Each structure stands twice: as structure tokens, then as C-alpha cells.
CSV table of C-alpha atoms in Angstrom, one decimal:
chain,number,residue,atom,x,y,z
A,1,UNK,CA,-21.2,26.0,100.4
A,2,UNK,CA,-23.8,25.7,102.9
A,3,UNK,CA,-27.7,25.5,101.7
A,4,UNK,CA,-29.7,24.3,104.6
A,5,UNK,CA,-29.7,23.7,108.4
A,6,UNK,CA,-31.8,21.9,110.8
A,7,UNK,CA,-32.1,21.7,114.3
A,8,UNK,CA,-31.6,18.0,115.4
A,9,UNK,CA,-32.9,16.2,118.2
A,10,UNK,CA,-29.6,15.9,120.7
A,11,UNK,CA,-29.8,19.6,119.9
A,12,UNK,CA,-26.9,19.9,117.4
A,13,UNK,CA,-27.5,21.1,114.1
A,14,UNK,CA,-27.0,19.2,110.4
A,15,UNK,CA,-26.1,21.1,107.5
A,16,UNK,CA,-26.9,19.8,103.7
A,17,UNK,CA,-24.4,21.7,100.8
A,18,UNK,CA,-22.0,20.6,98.7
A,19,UNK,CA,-18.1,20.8,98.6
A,20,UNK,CA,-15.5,20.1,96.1
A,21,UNK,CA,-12.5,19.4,98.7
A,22,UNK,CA,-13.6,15.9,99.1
A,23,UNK,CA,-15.9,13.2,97.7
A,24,UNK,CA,-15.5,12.5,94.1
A,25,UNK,CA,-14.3,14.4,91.5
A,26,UNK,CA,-16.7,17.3,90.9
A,27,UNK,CA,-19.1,19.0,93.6
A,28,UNK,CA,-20.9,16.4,95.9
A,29,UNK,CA,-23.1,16.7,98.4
A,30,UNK,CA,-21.5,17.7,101.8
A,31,UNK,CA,-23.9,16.3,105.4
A,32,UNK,CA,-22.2,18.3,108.3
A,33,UNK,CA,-23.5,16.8,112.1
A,34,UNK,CA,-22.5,19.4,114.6
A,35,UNK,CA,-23.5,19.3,118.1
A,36,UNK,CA,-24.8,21.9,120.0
A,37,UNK,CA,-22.3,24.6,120.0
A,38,UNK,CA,-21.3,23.6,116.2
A,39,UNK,CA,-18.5,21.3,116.6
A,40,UNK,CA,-18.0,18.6,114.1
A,41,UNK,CA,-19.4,15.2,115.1
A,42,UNK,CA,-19.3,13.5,111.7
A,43,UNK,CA,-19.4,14.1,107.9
A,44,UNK,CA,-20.8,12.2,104.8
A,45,UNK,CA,-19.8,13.4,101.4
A,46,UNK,CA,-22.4,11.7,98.6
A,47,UNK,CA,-22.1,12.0,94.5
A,48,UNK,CA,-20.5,10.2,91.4
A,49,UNK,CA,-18.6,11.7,88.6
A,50,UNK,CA,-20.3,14.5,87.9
A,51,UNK,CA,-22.1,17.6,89.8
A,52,UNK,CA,-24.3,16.8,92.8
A,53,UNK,CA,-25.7,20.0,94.7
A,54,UNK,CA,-27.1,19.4,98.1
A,55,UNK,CA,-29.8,22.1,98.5
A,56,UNK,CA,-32.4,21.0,101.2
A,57,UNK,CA,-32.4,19.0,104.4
A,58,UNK,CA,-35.3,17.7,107.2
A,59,UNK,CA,-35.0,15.8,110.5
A,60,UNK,CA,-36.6,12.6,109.6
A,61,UNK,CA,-38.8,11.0,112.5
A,62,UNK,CA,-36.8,7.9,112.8
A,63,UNK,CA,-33.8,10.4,113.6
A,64,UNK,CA,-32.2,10.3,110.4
A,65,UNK,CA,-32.2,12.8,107.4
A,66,UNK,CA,-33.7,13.3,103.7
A,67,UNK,CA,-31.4,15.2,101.4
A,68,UNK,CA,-32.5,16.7,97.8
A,69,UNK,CA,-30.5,18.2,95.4
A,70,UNK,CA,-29.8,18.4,92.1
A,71,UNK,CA,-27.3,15.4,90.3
A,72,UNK,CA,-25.7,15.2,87.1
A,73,UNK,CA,-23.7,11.7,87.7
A,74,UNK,CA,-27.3,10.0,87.9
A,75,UNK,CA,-30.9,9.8,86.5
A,76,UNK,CA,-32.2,10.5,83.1
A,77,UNK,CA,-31.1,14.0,82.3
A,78,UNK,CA,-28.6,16.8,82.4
A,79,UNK,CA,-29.8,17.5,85.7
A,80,UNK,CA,-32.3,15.9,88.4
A,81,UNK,CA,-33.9,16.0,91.6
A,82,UNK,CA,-31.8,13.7,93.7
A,83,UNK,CA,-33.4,12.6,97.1
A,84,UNK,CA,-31.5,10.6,99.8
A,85,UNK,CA,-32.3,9.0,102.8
A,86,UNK,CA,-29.9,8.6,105.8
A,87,UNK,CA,-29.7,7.1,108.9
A,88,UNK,CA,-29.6,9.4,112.5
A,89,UNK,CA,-25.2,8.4,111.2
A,90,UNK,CA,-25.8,9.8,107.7
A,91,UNK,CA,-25.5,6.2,106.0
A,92,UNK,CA,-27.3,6.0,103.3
A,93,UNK,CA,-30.4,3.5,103.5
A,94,UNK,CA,-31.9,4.5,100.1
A,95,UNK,CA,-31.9,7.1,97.1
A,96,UNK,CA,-33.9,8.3,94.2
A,97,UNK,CA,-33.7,10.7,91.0
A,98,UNK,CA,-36.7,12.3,89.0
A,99,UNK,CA,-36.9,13.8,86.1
A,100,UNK,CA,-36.3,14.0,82.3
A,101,UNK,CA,-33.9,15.1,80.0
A,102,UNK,CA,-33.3,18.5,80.7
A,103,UNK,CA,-32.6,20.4,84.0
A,104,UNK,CA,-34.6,19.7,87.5
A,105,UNK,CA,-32.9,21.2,90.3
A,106,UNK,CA,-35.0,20.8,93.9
A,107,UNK,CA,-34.4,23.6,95.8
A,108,UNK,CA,-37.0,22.7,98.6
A,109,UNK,CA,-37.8,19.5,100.8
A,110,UNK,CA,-40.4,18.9,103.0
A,111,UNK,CA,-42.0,16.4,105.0
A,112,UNK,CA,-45.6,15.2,104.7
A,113,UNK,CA,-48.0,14.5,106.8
A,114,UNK,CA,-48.3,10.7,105.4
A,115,UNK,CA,-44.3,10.0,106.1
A,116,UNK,CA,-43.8,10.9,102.7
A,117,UNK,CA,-42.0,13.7,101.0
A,118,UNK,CA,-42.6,16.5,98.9
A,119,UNK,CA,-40.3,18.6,96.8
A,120,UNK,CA,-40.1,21.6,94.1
A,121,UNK,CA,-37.7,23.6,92.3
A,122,UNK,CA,-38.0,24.9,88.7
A,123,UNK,CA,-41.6,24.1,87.8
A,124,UNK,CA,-41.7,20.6,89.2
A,125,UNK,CA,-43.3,19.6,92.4
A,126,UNK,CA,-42.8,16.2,92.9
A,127,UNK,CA,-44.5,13.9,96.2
A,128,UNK,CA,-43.0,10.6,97.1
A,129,UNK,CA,-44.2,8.0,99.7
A,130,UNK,CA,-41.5,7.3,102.6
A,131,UNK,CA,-39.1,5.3,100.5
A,132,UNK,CA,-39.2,8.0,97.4
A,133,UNK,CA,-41.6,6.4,95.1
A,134,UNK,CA,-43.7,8.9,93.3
A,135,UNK,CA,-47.2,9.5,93.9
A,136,UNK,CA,-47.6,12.1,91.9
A,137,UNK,CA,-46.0,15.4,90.6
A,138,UNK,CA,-46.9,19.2,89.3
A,139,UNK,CA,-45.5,21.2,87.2
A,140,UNK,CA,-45.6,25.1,87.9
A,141,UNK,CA,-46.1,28.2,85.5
A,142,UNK,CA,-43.4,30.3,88.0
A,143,UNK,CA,-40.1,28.8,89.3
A,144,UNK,CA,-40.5,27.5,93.1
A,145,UNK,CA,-37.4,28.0,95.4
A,146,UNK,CA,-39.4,27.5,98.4
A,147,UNK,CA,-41.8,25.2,99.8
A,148,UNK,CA,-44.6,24.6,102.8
A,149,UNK,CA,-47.1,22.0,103.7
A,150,UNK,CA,-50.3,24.3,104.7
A,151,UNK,CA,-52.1,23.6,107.5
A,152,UNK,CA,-55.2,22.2,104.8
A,153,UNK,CA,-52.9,19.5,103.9
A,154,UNK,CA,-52.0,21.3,100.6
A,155,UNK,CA,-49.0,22.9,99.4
A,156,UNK,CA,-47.7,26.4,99.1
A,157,UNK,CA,-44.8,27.3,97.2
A,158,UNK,CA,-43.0,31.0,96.2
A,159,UNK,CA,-40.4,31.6,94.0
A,160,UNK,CA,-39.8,34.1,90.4
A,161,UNK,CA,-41.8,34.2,87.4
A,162,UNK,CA,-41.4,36.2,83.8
A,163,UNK,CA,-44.7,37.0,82.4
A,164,UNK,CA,-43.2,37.7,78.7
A,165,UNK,CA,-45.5,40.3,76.3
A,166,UNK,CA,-46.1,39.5,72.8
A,167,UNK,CA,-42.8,40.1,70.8
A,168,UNK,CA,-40.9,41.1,74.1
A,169,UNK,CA,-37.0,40.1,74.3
A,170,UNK,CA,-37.3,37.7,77.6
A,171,UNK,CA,-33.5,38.7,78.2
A,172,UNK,CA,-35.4,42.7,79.2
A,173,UNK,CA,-38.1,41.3,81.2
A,174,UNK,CA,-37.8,41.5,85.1
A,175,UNK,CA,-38.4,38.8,87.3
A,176,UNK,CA,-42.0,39.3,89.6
A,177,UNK,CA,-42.2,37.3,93.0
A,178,UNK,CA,-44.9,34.5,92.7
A,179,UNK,CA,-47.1,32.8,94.9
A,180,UNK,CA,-49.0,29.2,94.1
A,181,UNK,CA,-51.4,27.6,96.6
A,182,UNK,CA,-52.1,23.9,95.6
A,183,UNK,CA,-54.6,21.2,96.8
A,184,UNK,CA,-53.0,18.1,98.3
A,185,UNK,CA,-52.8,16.4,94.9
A,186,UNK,CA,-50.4,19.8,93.7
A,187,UNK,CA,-53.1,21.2,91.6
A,188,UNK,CA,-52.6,25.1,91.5
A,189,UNK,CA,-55.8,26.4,93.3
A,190,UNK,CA,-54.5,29.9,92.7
A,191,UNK,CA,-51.5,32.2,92.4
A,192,UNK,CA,-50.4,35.9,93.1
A,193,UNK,CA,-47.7,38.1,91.8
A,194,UNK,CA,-46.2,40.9,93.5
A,195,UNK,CA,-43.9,43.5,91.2
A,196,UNK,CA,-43.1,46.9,89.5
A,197,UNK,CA,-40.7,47.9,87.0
A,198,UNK,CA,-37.6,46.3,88.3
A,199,UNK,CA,-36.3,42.9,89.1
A,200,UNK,CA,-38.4,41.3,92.5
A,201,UNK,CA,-37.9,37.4,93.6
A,202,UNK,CA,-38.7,35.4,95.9
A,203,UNK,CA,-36.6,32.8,98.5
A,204,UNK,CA,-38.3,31.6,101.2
A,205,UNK,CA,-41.7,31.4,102.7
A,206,UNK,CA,-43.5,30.1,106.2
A,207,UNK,CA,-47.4,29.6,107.0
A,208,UNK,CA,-48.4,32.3,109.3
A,209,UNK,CA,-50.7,31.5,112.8
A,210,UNK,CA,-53.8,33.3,110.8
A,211,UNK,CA,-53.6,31.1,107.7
A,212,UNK,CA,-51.5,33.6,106.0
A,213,UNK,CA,-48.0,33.8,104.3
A,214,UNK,CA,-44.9,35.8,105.1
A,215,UNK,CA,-42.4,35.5,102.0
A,216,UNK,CA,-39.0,37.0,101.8
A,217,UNK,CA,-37.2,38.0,98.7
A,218,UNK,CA,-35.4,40.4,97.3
A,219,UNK,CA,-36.5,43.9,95.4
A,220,UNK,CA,-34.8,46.2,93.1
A,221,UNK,CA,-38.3,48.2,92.6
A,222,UNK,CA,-38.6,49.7,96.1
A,223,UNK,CA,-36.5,50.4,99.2
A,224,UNK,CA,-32.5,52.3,99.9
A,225,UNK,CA,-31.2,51.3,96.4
A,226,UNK,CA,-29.4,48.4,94.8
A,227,UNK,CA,-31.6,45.3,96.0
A,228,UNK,CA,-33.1,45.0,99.4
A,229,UNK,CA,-34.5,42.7,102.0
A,230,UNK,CA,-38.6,42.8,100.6
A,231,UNK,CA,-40.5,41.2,103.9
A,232,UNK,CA,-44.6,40.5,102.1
A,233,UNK,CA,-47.6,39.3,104.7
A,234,UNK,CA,-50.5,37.7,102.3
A,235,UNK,CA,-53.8,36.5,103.5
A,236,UNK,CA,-54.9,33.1,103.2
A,237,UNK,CA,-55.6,34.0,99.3
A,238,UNK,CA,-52.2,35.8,98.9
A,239,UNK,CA,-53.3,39.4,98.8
A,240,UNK,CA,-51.0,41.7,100.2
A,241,UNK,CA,-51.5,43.0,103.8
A,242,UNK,CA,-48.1,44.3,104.4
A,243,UNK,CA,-44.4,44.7,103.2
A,244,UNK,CA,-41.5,46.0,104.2
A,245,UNK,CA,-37.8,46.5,102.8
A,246,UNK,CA,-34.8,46.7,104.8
A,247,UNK,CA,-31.4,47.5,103.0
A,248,UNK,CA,-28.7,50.2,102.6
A,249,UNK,CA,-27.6,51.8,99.1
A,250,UNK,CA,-25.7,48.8,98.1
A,251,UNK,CA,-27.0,44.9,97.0
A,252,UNK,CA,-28.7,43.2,100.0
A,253,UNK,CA,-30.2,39.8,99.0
A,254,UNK,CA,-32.2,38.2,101.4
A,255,UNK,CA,-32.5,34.0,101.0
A,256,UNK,CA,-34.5,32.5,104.0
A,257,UNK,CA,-36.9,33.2,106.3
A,258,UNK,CA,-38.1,31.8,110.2
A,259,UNK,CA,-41.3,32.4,112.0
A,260,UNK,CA,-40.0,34.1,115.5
A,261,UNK,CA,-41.6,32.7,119.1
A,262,UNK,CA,-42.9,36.4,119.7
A,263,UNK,CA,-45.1,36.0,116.4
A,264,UNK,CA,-42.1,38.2,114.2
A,265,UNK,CA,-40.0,37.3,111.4
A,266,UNK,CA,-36.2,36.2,111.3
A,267,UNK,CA,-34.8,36.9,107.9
A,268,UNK,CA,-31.0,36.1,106.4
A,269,UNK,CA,-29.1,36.9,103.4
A,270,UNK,CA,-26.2,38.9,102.7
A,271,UNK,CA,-25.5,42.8,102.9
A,272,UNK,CA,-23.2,44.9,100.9
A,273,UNK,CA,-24.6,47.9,102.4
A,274,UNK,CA,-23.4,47.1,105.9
A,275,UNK,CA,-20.2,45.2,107.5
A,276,UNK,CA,-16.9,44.5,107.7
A,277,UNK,CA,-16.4,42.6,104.0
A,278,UNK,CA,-17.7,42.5,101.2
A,279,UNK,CA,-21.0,40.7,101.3
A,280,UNK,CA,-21.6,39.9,105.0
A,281,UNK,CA,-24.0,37.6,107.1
A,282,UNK,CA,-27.4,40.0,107.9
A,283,UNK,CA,-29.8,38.8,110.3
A,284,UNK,CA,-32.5,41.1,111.0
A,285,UNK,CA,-35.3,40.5,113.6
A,286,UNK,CA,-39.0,42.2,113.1
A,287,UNK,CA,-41.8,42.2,114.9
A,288,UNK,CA,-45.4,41.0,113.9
A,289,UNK,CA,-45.8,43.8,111.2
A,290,UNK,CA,-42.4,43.7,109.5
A,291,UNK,CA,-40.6,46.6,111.8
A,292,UNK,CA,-37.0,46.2,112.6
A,293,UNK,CA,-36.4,45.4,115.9
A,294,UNK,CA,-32.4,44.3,116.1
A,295,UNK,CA,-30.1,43.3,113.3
A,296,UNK,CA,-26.6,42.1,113.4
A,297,UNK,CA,-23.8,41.6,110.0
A,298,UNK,CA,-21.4,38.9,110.5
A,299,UNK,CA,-18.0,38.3,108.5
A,300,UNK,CA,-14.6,39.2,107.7
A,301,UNK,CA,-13.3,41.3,104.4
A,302,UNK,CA,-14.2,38.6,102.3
A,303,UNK,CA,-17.6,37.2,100.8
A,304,UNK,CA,-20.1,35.8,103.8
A,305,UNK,CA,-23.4,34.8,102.4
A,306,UNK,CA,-26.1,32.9,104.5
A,307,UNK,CA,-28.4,30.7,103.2
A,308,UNK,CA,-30.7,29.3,105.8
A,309,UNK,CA,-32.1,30.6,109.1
A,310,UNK,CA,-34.3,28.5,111.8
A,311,UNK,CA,-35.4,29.9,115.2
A,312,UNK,CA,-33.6,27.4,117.5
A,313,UNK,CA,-35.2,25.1,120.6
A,314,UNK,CA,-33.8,27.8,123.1
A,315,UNK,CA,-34.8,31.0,121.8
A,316,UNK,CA,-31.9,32.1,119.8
A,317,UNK,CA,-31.1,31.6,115.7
């Protein structure tokens, strides 16, 4: 399974997931190098015993990589935030893990502007120097799948909440997208919600030219029916000023989101509205405002599902 892509510098791409056909016993994570028409240059499996999932993956300066995960064959708990660093070969020149003794999963990686490194899933945000150490870390009141530095040198981060009323059954309560803003020391300067009645989420986010955010999720409140693509513009504050869906009458999940050269928006997920399979590739092109321009499905009869999109050096995705 493939989580994350990058761009690389020799203009191939690397790929962070996680595989159980090789490596160690259980799922580990799977480093794919490609060049630039996606032919395998090398591969680095990494992992012990137990389950590793590699979620997220940047191009570090020095040409190499920084992983994070989630590993159960290391650290203090059932699950934690596993971050590697590699070399430009994928050789591992040091590792950490963070967290306790329950379940830390980090869906998101970024670079900071220090040479450091930042990184959230669940309610954690954690930020390391360049060799891992912690500086400092957050915890959340939603559950972050995504992650931005902001232009002020803070954070941003979206991902699901439940906001549970008195004597409620949490198992009946939908999920609302959430928005948090943080300083640069992770402390929440404010947060949005955006819902109805039904079950609304949140994947991916980018910092928009105006100070803004665009966030992609997924809604089953508005749109076709089943889920659908939900495309949300904020302010700088995270008040709405737009959204769109996109979808057919079946499920279409949308997990990641690129800012466009043009000033649109390049969203992925899957589509079980549209296609040759079952659940297909669906990459759908707007413009500034969230109007379909193009989209394309890609897949066979089977299950497709894409994870990651990034606009690419020469224009395409």
C-alpha cells in the first residue's frame, strides 16, 4: 500500500507505504525510488517483528528522506510515531519513536523551517530538531490526518472530531471536519468545524496564496449521495468562503489534495460512482473557486485507491 509520494530532485519520485511481501515478518515500511517515468531504481524495506506503517515522506535538503509511521516492534507502547532518516540511497543514518503506552500513529510529516521536523496524527503534534530529538509536542482536541507549516511560522492541521452531548452513545455520533491553527510552539490559537447531520472528515490540506486554507475531505451530509469529494476554501481564520462536492450516487472518498500552477486545486481519492472496477483512481482538476475543470478514473475491475497527489516539476500530476 502506497501512502505518500514525493517528487525528488533527479526528477523521479519516492514512495513511503508499507508491504507485507518482504521485510520482516508483519507489515514494514516499503521506500520505493523510481525515476522519472516510475521505473524502479531501488527499494528499502524497514521494521522488526511486529507492525510498522509507513504513512508520510519529505525530500530532505541533503537529498535524502524522513519517513514517519506508526511501529509496534519499537518504543514505549502499543503503537508509536516512528521517524527515520535516510540517506539520498535510503540507508538509514538515524531513527526515533514517541510516544506512550497507547496508540500514536503519525499520519503527517513535514519539514521546518529550522531543519527540523514536525509531525501529527491522533491528537499528538510532535517537533523535533534535525536528528529527531523533541523540542516540544501538542496534543489536539480533534484527530489530525493532515499537516502544514503556515507561512507565520506556525502550524495548521485538519482532520475529524466527535463533539459528544451529555449522555449521547459516541458509537451514534458523526464525525465533523476540524480545523486547528497553532503558534510555532503548537499552541491551538483557534479551531473551526465544518458539519451537518451526517458523517464529514477531513484528509488533506494546503496554505492558499491569500493566507487561506483549501481542505479536502469527504461528506455524507451534502452532494450526489453515498460520500463525496467535499472541496472547503477558509480564510486565514478558517471561516468558510466556499465548498464544493464532486461525486456520483455511490461512495467517493477523497484522501489528498495539491495546490495547481493555475491557482486551482488537484484532489485524489477513490470513486465507486465512476470507472471500470470497483473503487477506482479519481483525479479531478478545479479551478480557483472549486469548479470542475477535467477529471479522469484510473483502474481495472478490482480495488484502486489513491492516496497522495502532488503537482509535478513539469506541469502534470
Amino acid at each position: 500500500m502506497a501512502s505518500s509520494v514525493v517528487e525528488t530532485s533527479d526528477g523521479g519520485y519516492a514512495i513511503i507505504g508499507y508491504t507485507e511481501s518482504f521485510g520482516a515478518i508483519e507489515y514494514d515500511f516499503l521506500l520505493v525510488k523510481t525515476d522519472g517515468y516510475g521505473y524502479i531504481e531501488w527499494n528499502k524495506t524497514y521494521g522488526g517483528e511486529e507492525i510498522d506503517f509507513g504513512l508520510s515522506i519529505v525530500a530532505t535538503s541533503d537529498g535524502g528522506y524522513a519517513l514517519a509511521g506508526s511501529t509496534n516492534s519499537f518504543g514505549a507502547g502499543n503503537s508509536d510515531f516512528w521517524l527515520i532518516k535516510t540517506d539520498g540511497a535510503g540507508n538509514v543514518e538515524w531513527n526515533k519513536t514517541y510516544g506512550g503506552t497507547g496508540w500514536e500513529y503519525a499520519y503527517s510529516l513535514v519539514s521546518t523551517p529550522d531543519g527540523g521536523y514536525a509531525m501529527a496524527g491522533g491528537t499528538l503534534l510532535v517537533k523535533t530538531d534535525e536528528f529527531g530529538n523533541v523540542e516540544w509536542n501538542q496534543t489536539f482536541s480533534g484527530e489530525a490526518n493532515s499537516l502544514v507549516v503556515t507561512s507565520d511560522g506556525g502550524y495548521a492541521a485538519v482532520g475529524d472530531i466527535k463533539i459528544i452531548p451529555e449522555g449521547a452513545d459516541p458509537r451514534l455520533v458523526p464525525y465533523d471536519c476540524w480545523l486547528a491553527k497553532t503558534d510555532a510552539y503548537g499552541n491551538v490559537e483557534w479551531n473551526q468545524t465544518y458539519a451537518e447531520a451526517d458523517d464529514d472528515r477531513a484528509w488533506s490540506l494546503v496554505e492558499t496564496s491569500d493566507g487561506g486554507y483549501a481542505i479536502v475531505g469527504s461528506t455524507s451530509s451534502f452532494g450526489a449521495g453515498g460520500y463525496d469529494f467535499w472541496l472547503i476554501k477558509t480564510d486565514s481564520y478558517g471561516n468558510v468562503e466556499w465548498n464544493q462536492t464532486y461525486g456520483g450516487v455511490d461512495a467517493d472518498f477523497a484522501h489528498s489534495l495539491a495546490k495547481a500552477s493555475d491557482g486551482g486545486y488537484a484532489l485524489t481519492g477513490y470513486t465507486k460512482s465512476f470507472g471500470a472496477g470497483d473503487r477506482d483512481f479519481w483525479l479531478i482538476k478545479t479551478d480557483g473557486l472549486g469548479s470542475m475543470e477535467w477529471n479522469q478514473t484510473y483502474g481495472g475491475t478490482a480495488e484502486d485507491m489513491a492516496n497522495s497527489v502532488i503537482a509535478t516539476s513539469d506541469g502534470g500530476y
